[in-house]
CSV table of C-alpha atoms and ligand atoms in Angstrom, one decimal:
chain,number,residue,atom,x,y,z
G,26,MET,CA,98.7,-35.7,2.5
G,27,CYS,CA,96.8,-34.6,5.5
G,28,GLY,CA,95.6,-31.3,6.9
G,29,ILE,CA,96.0,-30.0,10.4
G,30,PHE,CA,94.5,-27.1,12.3
G,31,GLY,CA,94.8,-25.9,15.9
G,32,ILE,CA,93.8,-23.0,18.2
G,33,TYR,CA,94.8,-22.1,21.7
G,34,ASN,CA,92.7,-20.1,24.2
G,35,HIS,CA,89.5,-19.4,22.4
G,36,GLN,CA,86.0,-19.9,23.7
G,37,GLU,CA,84.9,-21.6,20.5
G,38,ALA,CA,87.9,-23.7,20.0
G,39,SER,CA,86.4,-26.9,18.6
G,40,ASN,CA,83.9,-25.0,16.4
G,41,LEU,CA,86.8,-23.1,14.9
G,42,VAL,CA,88.8,-26.3,14.3
G,43,TYR,CA,85.8,-27.7,12.6
G,44,LEU,CA,85.7,-24.8,10.2
G,45,GLY,CA,89.5,-24.9,9.7
G,46,LEU,CA,89.3,-28.6,8.8
G,47,TYR,CA,86.4,-27.9,6.5
G,48,ALA,CA,88.7,-25.4,4.6
G,49,LEU,CA,91.4,-28.1,4.5
G,50,GLN,CA,89.2,-30.9,3.3
G,51,HIS,CA,91.1,-31.1,0.0
G,52,ARG,CA,94.2,-32.3,1.9
G,53,GLY,CA,92.4,-35.5,3.1
G,54,GLN,CA,88.9,-37.0,2.7
G,55,GLU,CA,89.3,-40.4,4.5
G,56,SER,CA,88.8,-39.4,8.1
G,57,ALA,CA,88.5,-36.4,10.3
G,58,GLY,CA,89.1,-35.8,14.0
G,59,ILE,CA,89.2,-33.1,16.7
G,60,VAL,CA,90.7,-33.2,20.2
G,61,SER,CA,89.9,-30.4,22.7
G,62,SER,CA,91.2,-29.6,26.1
G,63,ASP,CA,89.3,-27.9,28.9
G,64,HIS,CA,92.5,-27.6,30.9
G,65,ARG,CA,91.6,-30.7,33.0
G,66,GLN,CA,91.1,-33.3,30.4
G,67,LEU,CA,91.0,-34.0,26.7
G,68,HIS,CA,87.9,-34.8,24.7
G,69,HIS,CA,88.2,-36.4,21.3
G,70,TYR,CA,86.1,-37.6,18.4
G,71,ARG,CA,87.4,-39.2,15.2
G,72,GLN,CA,85.5,-40.9,12.4
G,73,MET,CA,85.9,-42.1,8.8
G,74,GLY,CA,84.4,-39.6,6.3
G,75,LEU,CA,84.3,-35.9,5.4
G,76,VAL,CA,84.4,-33.2,8.0
G,77,SER,CA,80.8,-32.2,7.4
G,78,GLU,CA,79.7,-35.9,7.8
G,79,VAL,CA,81.8,-36.7,10.9
G,80,PHE,CA,80.8,-33.8,13.1
G,81,THR,CA,77.4,-32.8,14.4
G,82,ARG,CA,76.5,-29.9,16.6
G,83,GLU,CA,76.1,-32.3,19.6
G,84,ILE,CA,79.5,-33.8,19.0
G,85,LEU,CA,81.2,-30.4,18.8
G,86,LYS,CA,79.5,-29.3,22.0
G,87,ARG,CA,81.0,-32.3,23.8
G,88,LEU,CA,84.5,-31.2,22.5
G,89,SER,CA,84.6,-28.5,25.2
G,90,GLY,CA,87.5,-26.3,26.2
G,91,ARG,CA,89.4,-23.4,24.9
G,92,ASN,CA,92.2,-25.4,23.2
G,93,ALA,CA,91.8,-27.8,20.3
G,94,ILE,CA,93.5,-29.5,17.4
G,95,GLY,CA,92.2,-31.4,14.4
G,96,HIS,CA,93.2,-33.5,11.5
G,97,VAL,CA,91.9,-34.6,8.1
G,98,ARG,CA,93.5,-37.7,6.7
G,99,TYR,CA,94.5,-39.1,3.4
G,100,SER,CA,96.4,-42.3,4.1
G,101,THR,CA,100.0,-42.3,3.0
G,102,ALA,CA,101.5,-44.5,5.8
G,103,GLY,CA,99.2,-47.0,7.5
G,104,SER,CA,96.0,-48.3,6.1
G,105,SER,CA,92.6,-46.5,5.7
G,106,GLU,CA,90.7,-47.5,8.9
G,107,LEU,CA,89.4,-45.8,12.0
G,108,LYS,CA,92.3,-46.9,14.3
G,109,ASN,CA,94.6,-44.9,12.1
G,110,ALA,CA,92.5,-41.8,12.1
G,111,GLN,CA,94.0,-38.8,13.9
G,112,PRO,CA,94.4,-36.9,16.1
G,113,PHE,CA,95.9,-39.8,17.9
G,114,VAL,CA,95.3,-39.8,21.7
G,115,VAL,CA,97.3,-41.7,24.4
G,116,ASP,CA,97.2,-41.8,28.2
G,117,TYR,CA,100.5,-42.1,30.0
G,118,HIS,CA,101.8,-41.7,33.5
G,119,ARG,CA,101.9,-37.9,33.2
G,120,GLY,CA,98.5,-37.4,31.6
G,121,THR,CA,97.1,-37.4,28.2
G,122,LEU,CA,98.7,-36.5,24.9
G,123,ALA,CA,97.1,-35.9,21.5
G,124,ILE,CA,98.9,-35.5,18.2
G,125,ALA,CA,98.0,-34.5,14.6
G,126,HIS,CA,100.6,-35.1,12.0
G,127,ASN,CA,101.0,-34.3,8.3
G,128,GLY,CA,103.9,-36.0,6.5
G,129,ASN,CA,105.7,-39.3,6.5
G,130,LEU,CA,108.4,-40.4,8.9
G,131,THR,CA,111.1,-42.4,7.1
G,132,ASN,CA,112.5,-44.3,10.1
G,133,ALA,CA,109.3,-45.0,11.9
G,134,SER,CA,109.3,-48.8,11.6
G,135,LEU,CA,112.9,-49.0,12.8
G,136,ILE,CA,112.0,-47.0,15.9
G,137,ARG,CA,108.8,-48.9,16.3
G,138,SER,CA,110.5,-52.3,16.4
G,139,GLU,CA,113.0,-51.0,18.9
G,140,LEU,CA,110.2,-49.7,21.1
G,141,GLU,CA,108.2,-52.9,20.7
G,142,SER,CA,111.2,-55.0,21.7
G,143,ARG,CA,111.3,-52.9,24.9
G,144,GLY,CA,107.7,-53.5,25.6
G,145,SER,CA,105.7,-50.7,24.0
G,146,ILE,CA,102.3,-51.7,22.6
G,147,PHE,CA,101.1,-49.9,19.6
G,148,GLN,CA,97.4,-49.2,18.9
G,149,SER,CA,97.7,-48.3,15.2
G,150,ASN,CA,100.0,-48.9,12.3
G,151,MET,CA,100.7,-45.2,11.8
G,152,ASP,CA,104.2,-43.8,11.7
G,153,THR,CA,102.9,-40.9,13.9
G,154,GLU,CA,102.4,-43.2,16.9
G,155,VAL,CA,106.2,-43.6,17.4
G,156,ILE,CA,106.4,-39.9,18.3
G,157,VAL,CA,103.9,-40.2,21.1
G,158,HIS,CA,105.6,-43.3,22.5
G,159,LEU,CA,109.0,-41.5,22.4
G,160,ILE,CA,107.5,-38.4,24.2
G,161,ALA,CA,105.8,-40.6,26.8
G,162,ARG,CA,109.0,-42.6,27.5
G,163,TYR,CA,111.5,-39.9,28.0
G,164,LYS,CA,112.3,-38.8,31.5
G,165,GLU,CA,112.9,-35.1,30.9
G,166,LYS,CA,110.9,-32.8,33.1
G,167,THR,CA,109.0,-30.6,30.6
G,168,LEU,CA,106.9,-31.5,27.7
G,169,ILE,CA,109.0,-29.3,25.4
G,170,GLU,CA,112.2,-31.2,26.4
G,171,ARG,CA,110.6,-34.5,25.9
G,172,THR,CA,109.2,-33.4,22.5
G,173,VAL,CA,112.6,-32.1,21.3
G,174,HIS,CA,114.2,-35.4,22.4
G,175,ALA,CA,111.6,-37.4,20.6
G,176,LEU,CA,111.8,-35.3,17.4
G,177,LYS,CA,115.6,-35.7,17.4
G,178,GLN,CA,115.1,-39.4,16.9
G,179,VAL,CA,112.7,-39.3,14.0
G,180,GLU,CA,113.5,-38.6,10.4
G,181,GLY,CA,111.4,-37.5,7.5
G,182,ALA,CA,108.5,-35.1,7.0
G,183,TYR,CA,106.4,-33.8,9.8
G,184,SER,CA,104.2,-30.8,10.4
G,185,LEU,CA,102.5,-31.5,13.6
G,186,LEU,CA,100.4,-30.4,16.5
G,187,ILE,CA,100.5,-31.8,20.0
G,188,LEU,CA,97.9,-31.1,22.7
G,189,THR,CA,98.0,-31.8,26.4
G,190,GLU,CA,95.7,-30.7,29.2
G,191,ARG,CA,97.3,-27.3,29.3
G,192,GLU,CA,99.8,-26.9,26.5
G,193,MET,CA,100.0,-27.0,22.7
G,194,ILE,CA,103.1,-27.8,20.7
G,195,VAL,CA,103.6,-27.0,17.1
G,196,ALA,CA,106.5,-28.4,15.1
G,197,ARG,CA,107.8,-28.5,11.5
G,198,ASP,CA,110.7,-30.7,10.5
G,199,PRO,CA,114.1,-29.2,9.7
G,200,PHE,CA,113.6,-29.6,6.0
G,201,GLY,CA,110.2,-28.0,5.9
G,202,PHE,CA,108.7,-30.7,3.6
G,203,ARG,CA,105.1,-29.9,4.4
G,204,PRO,CA,103.6,-26.4,4.9
G,205,LEU,CA,102.5,-25.0,8.3
G,206,VAL,CA,101.4,-21.5,9.0
G,207,LEU,CA,100.8,-19.4,12.1
G,208,GLY,CA,97.9,-17.0,12.4
G,209,GLN,CA,96.0,-15.1,15.0
G,210,LEU,CA,92.3,-14.7,15.8
G,211,LYS,CA,91.6,-11.9,18.3
G,212,GLY,CA,94.7,-12.7,20.3
G,213,ALA,CA,94.4,-16.5,20.1
G,214,PRO,CA,97.2,-18.3,18.2
G,215,VAL,CA,96.0,-20.5,15.3
G,216,VAL,CA,98.0,-22.9,13.3
G,217,ALA,CA,97.0,-24.5,10.0
G,218,SER,CA,98.5,-26.5,7.0
G,219,GLU,CA,97.4,-23.7,4.7
G,220,THR,CA,96.2,-20.1,5.0
G,221,CYS,CA,92.9,-20.8,3.3
G,222,ALA,CA,91.8,-22.1,6.7
G,223,PHE,CA,92.5,-18.7,8.3
G,224,ASP,CA,90.5,-16.9,5.7
G,225,LEU,CA,87.4,-18.9,6.5
G,226,ILE,CA,87.5,-18.1,10.3
G,227,GLY,CA,88.7,-14.5,9.8
G,228,ALA,CA,92.1,-15.1,11.4
G,229,LYS,CA,95.1,-13.0,10.4
G,230,PHE,CA,98.1,-14.7,8.8
G,231,VAL,CA,101.2,-14.0,10.9
G,232,ARG,CA,104.0,-16.0,9.4
G,233,GLU,CA,105.1,-19.5,8.4
G,234,ILE,CA,106.3,-21.9,11.1
G,235,GLU,CA,110.0,-22.2,10.1
G,236,PRO,CA,111.6,-25.5,9.2
G,237,GLY,CA,113.0,-26.9,12.4
G,238,GLU,CA,111.0,-24.6,14.6
G,239,ILE,CA,109.0,-25.8,17.6
G,240,LEU,CA,106.5,-23.6,19.3
G,241,LEU,CA,105.3,-24.1,22.9
G,242,ILE,CA,102.0,-22.4,23.5
G,243,ASP,CA,100.7,-22.3,27.1
G,244,GLU,CA,99.1,-19.8,29.5
G,245,GLN,CA,102.3,-17.8,29.6
G,246,GLY,CA,102.2,-17.2,25.8
G,247,THR,CA,104.1,-18.5,22.8
G,248,LYS,CA,107.7,-19.5,22.9
G,249,SER,CA,109.8,-20.5,19.9
G,250,PHE,CA,112.6,-23.1,20.0
G,251,LYS,CA,115.1,-24.0,17.3
G,252,PRO,CA,116.8,-27.1,18.6
G,253,PHE,CA,118.0,-28.5,15.3
G,254,PRO,CA,121.0,-27.5,13.2
G,255,GLN,CA,119.9,-25.4,10.3
G,256,ARG,CA,119.3,-27.4,7.1
G,257,GLN,CA,118.7,-26.7,3.4
G,258,ARG,CA,115.0,-26.4,3.0
G,259,HIS,CA,113.2,-29.2,1.0
G,260,GLN,CA,109.7,-27.8,0.7
G,261,CYS,CA,107.5,-30.1,-1.4
G,262,ILE,CA,107.1,-28.7,-4.9
G,263,PHE,CA,104.0,-30.9,-5.4
G,264,GLU,CA,102.1,-28.7,-3.0
G,265,PHE,CA,102.4,-26.0,-5.6
G,266,ILE,CA,101.7,-28.3,-8.5
G,267,TYR,CA,98.7,-30.1,-7.2
G,268,PHE,CA,98.1,-30.4,-3.6
G,269,ALA,CA,97.5,-27.0,-1.9
G,270,ARG,CA,94.5,-24.9,-2.5
G,271,PRO,CA,95.2,-22.0,-5.1
G,272,ASP,CA,93.9,-19.4,-2.6
G,273,SER,CA,96.5,-20.4,0.0
G,274,PHE,CA,99.8,-18.6,0.7
G,275,ILE,CA,102.4,-21.2,1.6
G,276,PHE,CA,106.2,-21.5,1.2
G,277,ASN,CA,106.2,-17.7,0.9
G,278,ARG,CA,104.1,-17.6,-2.2
G,279,ASN,CA,100.5,-17.6,-3.4
G,280,VAL,CA,99.7,-21.0,-4.9
G,281,TYR,CA,97.5,-19.7,-7.7
G,282,GLY,CA,100.2,-17.4,-9.0
G,283,VAL,CA,102.8,-20.1,-9.0
G,284,ARG,CA,100.5,-22.5,-10.8
G,285,LYS,CA,99.7,-19.9,-13.4
G,286,SER,CA,103.4,-19.3,-14.0
G,287,PHE,CA,103.9,-23.0,-14.5
G,288,GLY,CA,101.3,-22.8,-17.3
G,289,ALA,CA,102.9,-19.8,-18.9
G,290,GLN,CA,106.3,-21.5,-18.9
G,291,LEU,CA,104.7,-24.6,-20.4
G,292,ALA,CA,103.3,-22.5,-23.3
G,293,ARG,CA,106.8,-21.1,-23.9
G,294,GLU,CA,108.4,-24.6,-23.9
G,295,ALA,CA,105.7,-26.4,-25.8
G,296,PRO,CA,103.6,-24.2,-28.1
G,297,VAL,CA,101.1,-25.7,-30.5
G,298,GLU,CA,98.7,-24.4,-33.1
G,299,VAL,CA,95.2,-25.2,-32.1
G,300,ASP,CA,91.7,-23.6,-31.8
G,301,MET,CA,91.4,-23.5,-28.1
G,302,VAL,CA,93.0,-24.3,-24.7
G,303,VAL,CA,90.9,-26.5,-22.4
G,304,PRO,CA,91.6,-26.9,-18.7
G,305,ILE,CA,91.2,-30.3,-17.0
G,306,PRO,CA,89.0,-29.5,-14.0
G,307,ASP,CA,89.8,-28.4,-11.4
G,308,SER,CA,93.4,-29.0,-10.7
G,309,GLY,CA,94.4,-27.9,-14.2
G,310,PHE,CA,92.7,-24.6,-14.1
G,311,PRO,CA,95.3,-22.1,-12.9
G,312,ALA,CA,98.0,-23.6,-15.2
G,313,THR,CA,95.6,-23.4,-18.2
G,314,LEU,CA,95.0,-19.7,-17.6
G,315,GLY,CA,98.8,-19.2,-17.7
G,316,TYR,CA,99.1,-21.3,-20.9
G,317,SER,CA,96.3,-19.4,-22.6
G,318,ALA,CA,97.5,-15.9,-21.6
G,319,GLN,CA,101.1,-16.7,-22.7
G,320,SER,CA,100.1,-18.4,-26.0
G,321,LYS,CA,97.2,-16.0,-26.7
G,322,ILE,CA,95.0,-19.1,-27.6
G,323,PRO,CA,91.5,-18.6,-26.3
G,324,LEU,CA,90.5,-20.6,-23.3
G,325,GLU,CA,87.3,-22.7,-23.5
G,326,LEU,CA,85.7,-24.8,-20.8
G,327,GLY,CA,85.5,-27.9,-22.9
G,328,MET,CA,85.2,-30.3,-19.9
G,329,ILE,CA,82.6,-29.7,-17.2
G,330,ARG,CA,82.9,-31.1,-13.7
G,331,ASN,CA,80.1,-32.4,-11.5
G,332,HIS,CA,81.0,-30.7,-8.2
G,333,TYR,CA,78.8,-32.9,-6.0
G,334,ILE,CA,81.1,-35.9,-5.8
G,335,GLY,CA,84.4,-36.5,-4.1
G,336,ARG,CA,87.7,-36.7,-5.8
G,337,THR,CA,88.0,-39.7,-8.0
G,338,PHE,CA,91.3,-40.5,-6.4
G,339,ILE,CA,89.6,-41.3,-3.1
G,340,GLU,CA,88.6,-44.7,-4.3
G,341,PRO,CA,91.5,-47.0,-3.7
G,342,GLU,CA,90.6,-49.5,-6.4
G,343,GLN,CA,91.6,-49.1,-10.1
G,344,ARG,CA,88.3,-50.4,-11.2
G,345,ILE,CA,86.3,-47.8,-9.4
G,346,ARG,CA,88.6,-45.0,-10.4
G,347,HIS,CA,88.1,-45.8,-14.1
G,348,PHE,CA,84.4,-45.3,-13.6
G,349,GLY,CA,85.0,-42.3,-11.5
G,350,VAL,CA,86.4,-40.1,-14.2
G,351,LYS,CA,83.1,-40.4,-16.2
G,352,ILE,CA,81.0,-39.6,-13.1
G,353,LYS,CA,83.0,-36.5,-12.5
G,354,LEU,CA,83.7,-35.1,-16.0
G,355,ASN,CA,81.7,-34.6,-19.2
G,356,PRO,CA,82.8,-32.8,-22.4
G,357,VAL,CA,80.8,-30.0,-24.1
G,358,LYS,CA,80.3,-31.7,-27.4
G,359,GLU,CA,78.9,-28.7,-29.4
G,360,LEU,CA,82.1,-26.8,-28.5
G,361,LEU,CA,84.6,-29.5,-29.4
G,362,LYS,CA,83.3,-30.9,-32.7
G,363,ASN,CA,86.0,-30.9,-35.4
G,364,LYS,CA,88.2,-28.7,-33.2
G,365,ARG,CA,91.9,-28.9,-32.5
G,366,ILE,CA,92.5,-28.5,-28.8
G,367,VAL,CA,95.3,-28.4,-26.3
G,368,THR,CA,94.4,-29.6,-22.8
G,369,VAL,CA,96.3,-28.6,-19.7
G,370,ASP,CA,96.5,-30.7,-16.5
G,371,ASP,CA,98.8,-30.4,-13.5
G,372,SER,CA,100.2,-33.9,-13.5
G,373,ILE,CA,100.1,-37.5,-14.8
G,374,VAL,CA,100.4,-40.2,-12.1
G,375,ARG,CA,99.1,-43.5,-13.5
G,376,ALA,CA,97.7,-42.0,-16.7
G,377,THR,CA,94.4,-43.7,-16.3
G,378,THR,CA,92.6,-40.3,-16.0
G,379,SER,CA,94.2,-38.7,-19.0
G,380,ARG,CA,93.5,-41.8,-21.1
G,381,LYS,CA,89.8,-41.7,-20.2
G,382,ILE,CA,89.6,-38.0,-20.6
G,383,ASN,CA,91.1,-38.1,-24.1
G,384,LYS,CA,88.7,-40.8,-25.1
G,385,MET,CA,85.8,-38.5,-24.0
G,386,PHE,CA,87.3,-35.6,-26.0
G,387,ARG,CA,87.5,-37.8,-29.1
G,388,ASN,CA,84.0,-39.2,-28.7
G,389,ALA,CA,82.9,-35.6,-28.5
G,390,GLY,CA,84.4,-34.9,-31.9
G,391,ALA,CA,87.7,-33.2,-31.2
G,392,LYS,CA,90.0,-33.9,-34.1
G,393,GLU,CA,93.4,-33.1,-32.5
G,394,ILE,CA,94.1,-33.4,-28.7
G,395,HIS,CA,97.4,-32.0,-27.6
G,396,VAL,CA,98.2,-32.7,-24.0
G,397,ARG,CA,100.3,-30.4,-21.8
G,398,ILE,CA,101.2,-31.2,-18.2
G,399,SER,CA,102.4,-28.4,-15.9
G,400,SER,CA,104.9,-30.6,-14.1
G,401,PRO,CA,107.8,-32.9,-15.1
G,402,PRO,CA,107.1,-36.6,-15.4
G,403,ILE,CA,106.7,-38.2,-12.0
G,404,THR,CA,109.2,-41.0,-12.1
G,405,HIS,CA,109.7,-41.7,-8.3
G,406,PRO,CA,107.5,-42.4,-5.3
G,407,CYS,CA,107.3,-39.9,-2.5
G,408,PHE,CA,108.4,-40.9,1.0
G,409,PHE,CA,107.5,-37.6,2.6
G,410,GLY,CA,103.8,-37.5,2.5
G,411,ILE,CA,102.4,-37.4,-1.1
G,412,ASP,CA,100.5,-40.4,-2.2
G,413,THR,CA,102.6,-41.8,-5.0
G,414,PRO,CA,104.0,-44.7,-3.0
G,415,LYS,CA,104.8,-47.4,-5.6
G,416,ARG,CA,107.2,-47.0,-8.4
G,417,SER,CA,105.5,-49.6,-10.6
G,418,GLU,CA,102.3,-47.5,-10.5
G,419,LEU,CA,103.9,-44.4,-11.9
G,420,ILE,CA,103.6,-44.6,-15.6
G,421,ALA,CA,106.6,-42.3,-16.2
G,422,SER,CA,108.9,-44.6,-14.1
G,423,SER,CA,108.8,-47.2,-16.9
G,424,HIS,CA,107.7,-45.4,-20.0
G,425,GLU,CA,109.1,-42.7,-22.3
G,426,VAL,CA,107.0,-39.6,-23.0
G,427,LYS,CA,106.3,-40.9,-26.6
G,428,GLU,CA,104.9,-44.2,-25.1
G,429,ILE,CA,102.8,-42.3,-22.6
G,430,GLN,CA,101.4,-40.2,-25.5
G,431,LYS,CA,100.4,-43.4,-27.3
G,432,PHE,CA,98.9,-44.9,-24.1
G,433,ILE,CA,96.7,-41.8,-23.5
G,434,ASN,CA,96.0,-41.5,-27.2
G,435,ALA,CA,97.1,-37.8,-27.5
G,436,SER,CA,98.1,-36.0,-30.7
G,437,SER,CA,101.1,-34.7,-28.8
G,438,LEU,CA,102.3,-34.8,-25.2
G,439,ASN,CA,104.6,-32.4,-23.4
G,440,TYR,CA,105.6,-32.0,-19.8
G,441,LEU,CA,107.0,-28.9,-18.2
G,442,SER,CA,110.8,-29.3,-17.9
G,443,LEU,CA,112.5,-29.5,-14.6
G,444,GLU,CA,114.5,-26.3,-15.5
G,445,GLY,CA,111.3,-24.6,-16.5
G,446,LEU,CA,109.6,-25.6,-13.2
G,447,LYS,CA,112.6,-24.2,-11.2
G,448,LYS,CA,112.6,-21.0,-13.2
G,449,CYS,CA,109.1,-20.3,-11.9
G,450,VAL,CA,110.4,-20.4,-8.3
G,451,LYS,CA,113.8,-19.0,-9.2
G,452,GLU,CA,114.4,-16.9,-6.1
G,453,ASP,CA,114.6,-20.0,-4.0
G,454,ALA,CA,114.6,-22.9,-6.4
G,455,GLU,CA,117.1,-24.8,-4.2
G,456,SER,CA,114.6,-24.7,-1.3
G,457,PHE,CA,112.3,-27.3,-2.8
G,458,CYS,CA,112.2,-31.1,-3.0
G,459,TYR,CA,112.0,-32.4,-6.6
G,460,ALA,CA,112.6,-36.1,-5.7
G,461,CYS,CA,109.4,-37.3,-7.4
G,462,PHE,CA,110.9,-36.0,-10.7
G,463,THR,CA,114.6,-36.9,-10.1
G,464,GLY,CA,114.8,-39.7,-7.6
G,465,ASP,CA,117.3,-37.5,-5.8
G,466,TYR,CA,116.0,-37.9,-2.3
G,467,PRO,CA,117.1,-35.4,0.3
G,468,LEU,CA,117.1,-38.0,3.0
G,469,PRO,CA,118.1,-41.7,3.1
G,470,PHE,CA,115.1,-43.9,3.9
G,471,GLN,CA,114.4,-47.4,4.8
G,472,MET,CA,114.3,-49.7,1.8
G,473,GLU,CA,111.3,-51.5,3.1
G,474,LEU,CA,109.3,-48.4,2.3
G,475,GLU,CA,110.0,-48.9,-1.4
R,501,5GP,P1,96.3,-40.3,-13.3
R,501,5GP,O1,95.2,-40.9,-14.0
R,501,5GP,O2,97.5,-39.9,-14.1
R,501,5GP,O3,96.7,-41.2,-12.2
R,501,5GP,O4,95.8,-39.0,-12.5
R,501,5GP,C1,96.1,-37.7,-12.9
R,501,5GP,C2,95.2,-36.8,-12.2
R,501,5GP,O5,95.2,-37.0,-10.8
R,501,5GP,C3,95.5,-35.3,-12.5
R,501,5GP,O6,94.4,-34.7,-12.9
R,501,5GP,C4,95.9,-34.8,-11.1
R,501,5GP,O7,95.3,-33.5,-10.9
R,501,5GP,C5,95.4,-35.8,-10.1
R,501,5GP,N1,96.4,-36.1,-9.1
R,501,5GP,C6,97.7,-36.0,-9.1
R,501,5GP,N2,98.3,-36.4,-8.0
R,501,5GP,C7,97.3,-36.7,-7.2
R,501,5GP,C8,97.2,-37.1,-5.8
R,501,5GP,O8,98.2,-37.3,-5.2
R,501,5GP,N3,96.0,-37.2,-5.3
R,501,5GP,C9,94.9,-37.0,-6.0
R,501,5GP,N4,93.7,-37.2,-5.4
R,501,5GP,N5,94.9,-36.7,-7.3
R,501,5GP,C10,96.1,-36.5,-7.9
R,502,MG,MG1,93.2,-33.3,-11.6
């Protein structure tokens, strides 16, 4: 879970990266950073916090040059501290190299211990740093050759941007786990995790970066390389369920439309006779619209969100998160009194949120609360960049649906079936990774991760 953005050859490069990151803030709220290049040297600034808090006009002015990349971070590998903030910058014998990475590498610690035994000294505990070390070590003449060599060693998920004094490299792993899109702003190539970043700066969407594709962007223009054997795609289905912004177009689809179809399918699979359908803000909204349209049960905004706080999930401690739900959400009592409701949310992870929410609905007078979830039960952790790292924390890994229903105190509980989910992306259902629902991981990974 991270967002990346880059632009090459534009006079307002770092300002545009700032805006791009602002539009990608939902992909990570822990830290933000920008690295720019003025063709002679790199300038960088990284800090913990939201994009709007981290950067000031003065800082952006110092990030001079026509090329820049940026990153917003939500830690999935490595702890939450400044040394792990990205883009990551290193000096080596050929110059300076900056990298911004979205995804998790699955063999990073193996490579890292090898490198360390040969004398490399790491500055962070990020998986991303191994890529930089590999690129810096290899003897090949050109940056693209060294990058290809390095990427052939790493496994797992990466959508990444590399910036040097004069070049920018864009790469997406052969499975295409994380999204990455290419756009254009008045002739300048732009790259982002999601298209919503293009909309803000007025850039035109050109196409997806293909899985296994590497772009070299320099003064000569843009060259595409495909150095890996072609693989079956494993795009992250959770981007559609929860993570990406609904106004984005990724994996060849508009996220909003897909989410709505999940809700409609859920209504077909798990209908219920109630007075109203209530979305759990905000992630549950699009699926709720689909559920309501399909079931013809009226939609009511029975739970209102305070928009001036961050996502409750940001707080790493259970204790704080419990409190967070109440800070963020409040039911409309007059609407709910003595009503039978069906609520729609996108997913249950630990179930602490649903439990709290249902309690609020009951206190507000709802007499039946039927819960519908627009994804299958999450039973397995993700090793490719979504923050569900520990099996023991996933309620569905150890509890049956009936038990979860009891835990969250719902009148009934239904999840979208895996078949139903696949039906909604049927043209290319085999191009997605469903490992968090099945445990069927597309890649072997080091057990230490688990
Ligand atoms: P739970 O209490 O079950 O752990 O949280 C479920 C809620 O968290 C859902 O409303 C869902 O939208 C949201 N959620 C699901 N996955 C993630 C995630 O990876 N990060 C964040 N911030 N929220 C998530
Ligand atoms: Mg939510």
